[in-house]
């Protein structure tokens, strides 16, 4: 059985699995798949998106052809673009993932903007509110050649995973200490 609030809208052709909860002003577009035990509240799920087993989506939007989960948590304020991947045990909060961005597993993306096509590596804890980045070293500027840049709270269009070059960045906490 499923729990579906009166204000939920489900388009013809959407598939809803067992033990799903659809709450509040949620809308599920045609061709979307909501797998068992998912909980979706006050959110929009676009056409052909898949919300996998055990995932939670609240006050957020999931773009066309995007896959969420299993066991992902898309928290309020998150906007996940088209053809993205928010994988197993990934959590977002107030994050924007532009089209084609991927965070495949074991990551936290809070108050972040992730550029189109960016691939976030495993075990990244990217909470933008607590720190700023120093400028990239000259070597990295030439290596990246404009393909990826970190500018304050923005990771943009990278062909490398953030984890690949994370060690090259020195982080300065607001209190002046270095991580």
Tab-separated table of C-alpha atoms in Angstrom:
chain	number	residue	atom	x	y	z
A	1	UNK	CA	0.000	0.000	0.000
A	2	UNK	CA	0.971	3.662	-0.442
A	3	UNK	CA	0.164	6.929	1.290
A	4	UNK	CA	-0.871	9.703	-1.105
A	5	UNK	CA	-2.090	13.118	0.141
A	6	UNK	CA	-5.114	14.733	-1.497
A	7	UNK	CA	-3.018	17.563	-3.058
A	8	UNK	CA	-0.565	15.204	-4.801
A	9	UNK	CA	-0.707	15.151	-8.609
A	10	UNK	CA	0.439	12.039	-10.509
A	11	UNK	CA	0.526	12.159	-14.319
A	12	UNK	CA	-0.610	9.175	-16.382
A	13	UNK	CA	2.297	6.852	-17.080
A	14	UNK	CA	4.114	7.483	-13.791
A	15	UNK	CA	4.905	4.342	-11.780
A	16	UNK	CA	4.645	4.262	-7.991
A	17	UNK	CA	6.196	1.381	-6.032
A	18	UNK	CA	5.054	-0.225	-2.771
A	19	UNK	CA	5.114	1.585	0.582
A	20	UNK	CA	5.739	4.988	-1.025
A	21	UNK	CA	4.613	8.171	0.729
A	22	UNK	CA	3.658	11.159	-1.437
A	23	UNK	CA	2.836	14.156	0.736
A	24	UNK	CA	1.831	17.788	0.457
A	25	UNK	CA	1.853	19.499	-2.936
A	26	UNK	CA	3.987	16.906	-4.698
A	27	UNK	CA	3.755	16.413	-8.455
A	28	UNK	CA	4.983	13.349	-10.320
A	29	UNK	CA	5.348	13.744	-14.117
A	30	UNK	CA	4.639	11.164	-16.818
A	31	UNK	CA	7.236	8.427	-17.092
A	32	UNK	CA	8.696	9.081	-13.630
A	33	UNK	CA	9.378	6.047	-11.448
A	34	UNK	CA	9.111	6.187	-7.656
A	35	UNK	CA	10.497	2.988	-6.153
A	36	UNK	CA	9.406	1.357	-2.900
A	37	UNK	CA	9.675	3.115	0.463
A	38	UNK	CA	10.534	6.497	-1.096
A	39	UNK	CA	9.113	9.536	0.705
A	40	UNK	CA	8.431	12.678	-1.336
A	41	UNK	CA	6.980	15.851	0.169
A	42	UNK	CA	6.150	19.187	-1.487
A	43	UNK	CA	8.391	18.409	-4.473
A	44	UNK	CA	8.294	18.130	-8.254
A	45	UNK	CA	9.599	15.005	-9.995
A	46	UNK	CA	10.093	15.626	-13.754
A	47	UNK	CA	9.405	13.218	-16.637
A	48	UNK	CA	11.507	10.043	-16.758
A	49	UNK	CA	13.151	10.778	-13.399
A	50	UNK	CA	13.729	7.841	-11.060
A	51	UNK	CA	13.598	8.100	-7.267
A	52	UNK	CA	15.053	4.841	-6.027
A	53	UNK	CA	14.413	2.686	-2.984
A	54	UNK	CA	14.449	4.419	0.408
A	55	UNK	CA	15.135	7.924	-0.886
A	56	UNK	CA	13.659	11.097	0.626
A	57	UNK	CA	12.899	14.238	-1.386
A	58	UNK	CA	11.475	17.265	0.428
A	59	UNK	CA	10.647	20.746	-0.862
A	60	UNK	CA	12.883	20.196	-3.895
A	61	UNK	CA	12.797	19.571	-7.636
A	62	UNK	CA	14.257	16.632	-9.547
A	63	UNK	CA	14.935	17.189	-13.267
A	64	UNK	CA	14.056	15.152	-16.316
A	65	UNK	CA	15.911	11.853	-16.659
A	66	UNK	CA	17.619	12.275	-13.270
A	67	UNK	CA	18.223	9.352	-10.921
A	68	UNK	CA	18.058	9.823	-7.139
A	69	UNK	CA	19.187	7.097	-4.745
A	70	UNK	CA	18.935	4.512	-3.482
A	71	UNK	CA	18.895	5.901	0.057
A	72	UNK	CA	19.559	9.501	-1.001
A	73	UNK	CA	18.227	12.528	0.866
A	74	UNK	CA	17.326	15.592	-1.211
A	75	UNK	CA	16.558	18.224	1.401
A	76	UNK	CA	14.662	21.528	1.148
A	77	UNK	CA	15.819	24.084	-1.377
A	78	UNK	CA	17.625	21.594	-3.618
A	79	UNK	CA	17.187	21.889	-7.375
A	80	UNK	CA	18.513	18.890	-9.260
A	81	UNK	CA	18.842	19.483	-13.030
A	82	UNK	CA	18.176	17.184	-15.957
A	83	UNK	CA	20.117	13.938	-16.430
A	84	UNK	CA	21.853	14.225	-13.038
A	85	UNK	CA	22.757	11.477	-10.601
A	86	UNK	CA	22.312	11.833	-6.843
A	87	UNK	CA	23.476	8.391	-5.798
A	88	UNK	CA	23.349	6.114	-2.799
A	89	UNK	CA	23.788	7.839	0.549
A	90	UNK	CA	24.176	11.289	-1.039
A	91	UNK	CA	22.554	14.185	0.806
A	92	UNK	CA	21.829	17.633	-0.611
A	93	UNK	CA	20.546	20.711	1.206
A	94	UNK	CA	19.756	23.935	-0.632
A	95	UNK	CA	22.006	22.715	-3.454
A	96	UNK	CA	21.745	23.363	-7.172
A	97	UNK	CA	23.054	20.642	-9.473
A	98	UNK	CA	23.115	21.829	-13.078
A	99	UNK	CA	22.327	19.437	-15.938
A	100	UNK	CA	24.459	16.299	-16.055
A	101	UNK	CA	26.111	16.780	-12.645
A	102	UNK	CA	26.803	13.598	-10.705
A	103	UNK	CA	27.384	12.797	-7.036
A	104	UNK	CA	27.344	9.023	-7.158
A	105	UNK	CA	27.776	8.045	-3.518
A	106	UNK	CA	28.600	8.975	0.077
A	107	UNK	CA	28.633	12.771	-0.303
A	108	UNK	CA	27.067	15.815	1.355
A	109	UNK	CA	26.344	18.877	-0.773
A	110	UNK	CA	25.023	21.745	1.340
A	111	UNK	CA	24.399	25.320	0.171
A	112	UNK	CA	26.284	24.476	-3.012
A	113	UNK	CA	26.033	25.139	-6.739
A	114	UNK	CA	27.485	22.341	-8.859
A	115	UNK	CA	28.133	23.078	-12.535
A	116	UNK	CA	26.920	21.166	-15.562
A	117	UNK	CA	28.723	17.863	-16.101
A	118	UNK	CA	30.650	18.010	-12.827
A	119	UNK	CA	31.410	14.643	-11.205
A	120	UNK	CA	31.617	14.803	-7.405
A	121	UNK	CA	33.844	12.096	-5.901
A	122	UNK	CA	32.886	9.795	-3.038
A	123	UNK	CA	32.950	10.905	0.581
A	124	UNK	CA	32.945	14.622	-0.204
A	125	UNK	CA	31.560	16.827	2.537
A	126	UNK	CA	31.005	20.072	0.677
A	127	UNK	CA	29.283	22.494	2.992
A	128	UNK	CA	29.921	25.910	1.524
A	129	UNK	CA	28.856	28.075	4.434
A	130	UNK	CA	31.881	27.496	6.698
A	131	UNK	CA	34.842	28.272	4.469
A	132	UNK	CA	36.230	29.882	1.356
A	133	UNK	CA	38.884	28.618	-1.039
A	134	UNK	CA	42.253	30.261	-1.576
A	135	UNK	CA	42.976	30.883	-5.238
A	136	UNK	CA	44.086	27.856	-7.219
A	137	UNK	CA	47.822	27.462	-7.648
A	138	UNK	CA	49.280	28.567	-10.995
A	139	UNK	CA	49.947	24.909	-11.892
A	140	UNK	CA	46.302	24.025	-11.399
A	141	UNK	CA	45.119	27.094	-13.283
A	142	UNK	CA	47.055	25.931	-16.341
A	143	UNK	CA	46.053	22.281	-15.874
A	144	UNK	CA	42.369	23.098	-15.604
A	145	UNK	CA	42.628	25.530	-18.513
A	146	UNK	CA	39.225	26.987	-17.791
A	147	UNK	CA	37.485	23.606	-17.675
A	148	UNK	CA	36.885	23.865	-13.944
A	149	UNK	CA	37.098	26.669	-11.460
A	150	UNK	CA	36.261	27.041	-7.806
A	151	UNK	CA	34.978	30.515	-7.090
A	152	UNK	CA	33.759	30.973	-3.554
A	153	UNK	CA	30.587	28.842	-3.386
A	154	UNK	CA	30.617	27.466	-6.907
A	155	UNK	CA	32.124	24.370	-8.506
A	156	UNK	CA	31.742	24.738	-12.269
A	157	UNK	CA	31.942	22.455	-15.319
A	158	UNK	CA	34.661	20.000	-14.395
A	159	UNK	CA	35.875	16.950	-16.242
A	160	UNK	CA	37.887	15.918	-13.174
A	161	UNK	CA	36.190	14.842	-9.971
A	162	UNK	CA	36.368	17.341	-7.162
A	163	UNK	CA	38.061	14.629	-5.085
A	164	UNK	CA	40.846	14.363	-7.728
A	165	UNK	CA	42.032	17.882	-7.140
A	166	UNK	CA	40.618	18.631	-3.704
A	167	UNK	CA	44.011	17.997	-2.103
A	168	UNK	CA	45.522	20.769	-4.263
A	169	UNK	CA	43.310	23.384	-2.640
A	170	UNK	CA	44.152	24.934	0.704
A	171	UNK	CA	41.076	25.745	2.713
A	172	UNK	CA	40.955	28.739	5.036
A	173	UNK	CA	38.333	28.618	7.781
A	174	UNK	CA	36.721	31.879	8.809
A	175	UNK	CA	38.747	31.891	12.039
A	176	UNK	CA	41.952	31.942	9.949
A	177	UNK	CA	43.085	28.362	10.616
A	178	UNK	CA	43.965	26.087	7.720
A	179	UNK	CA	42.393	22.684	7.089
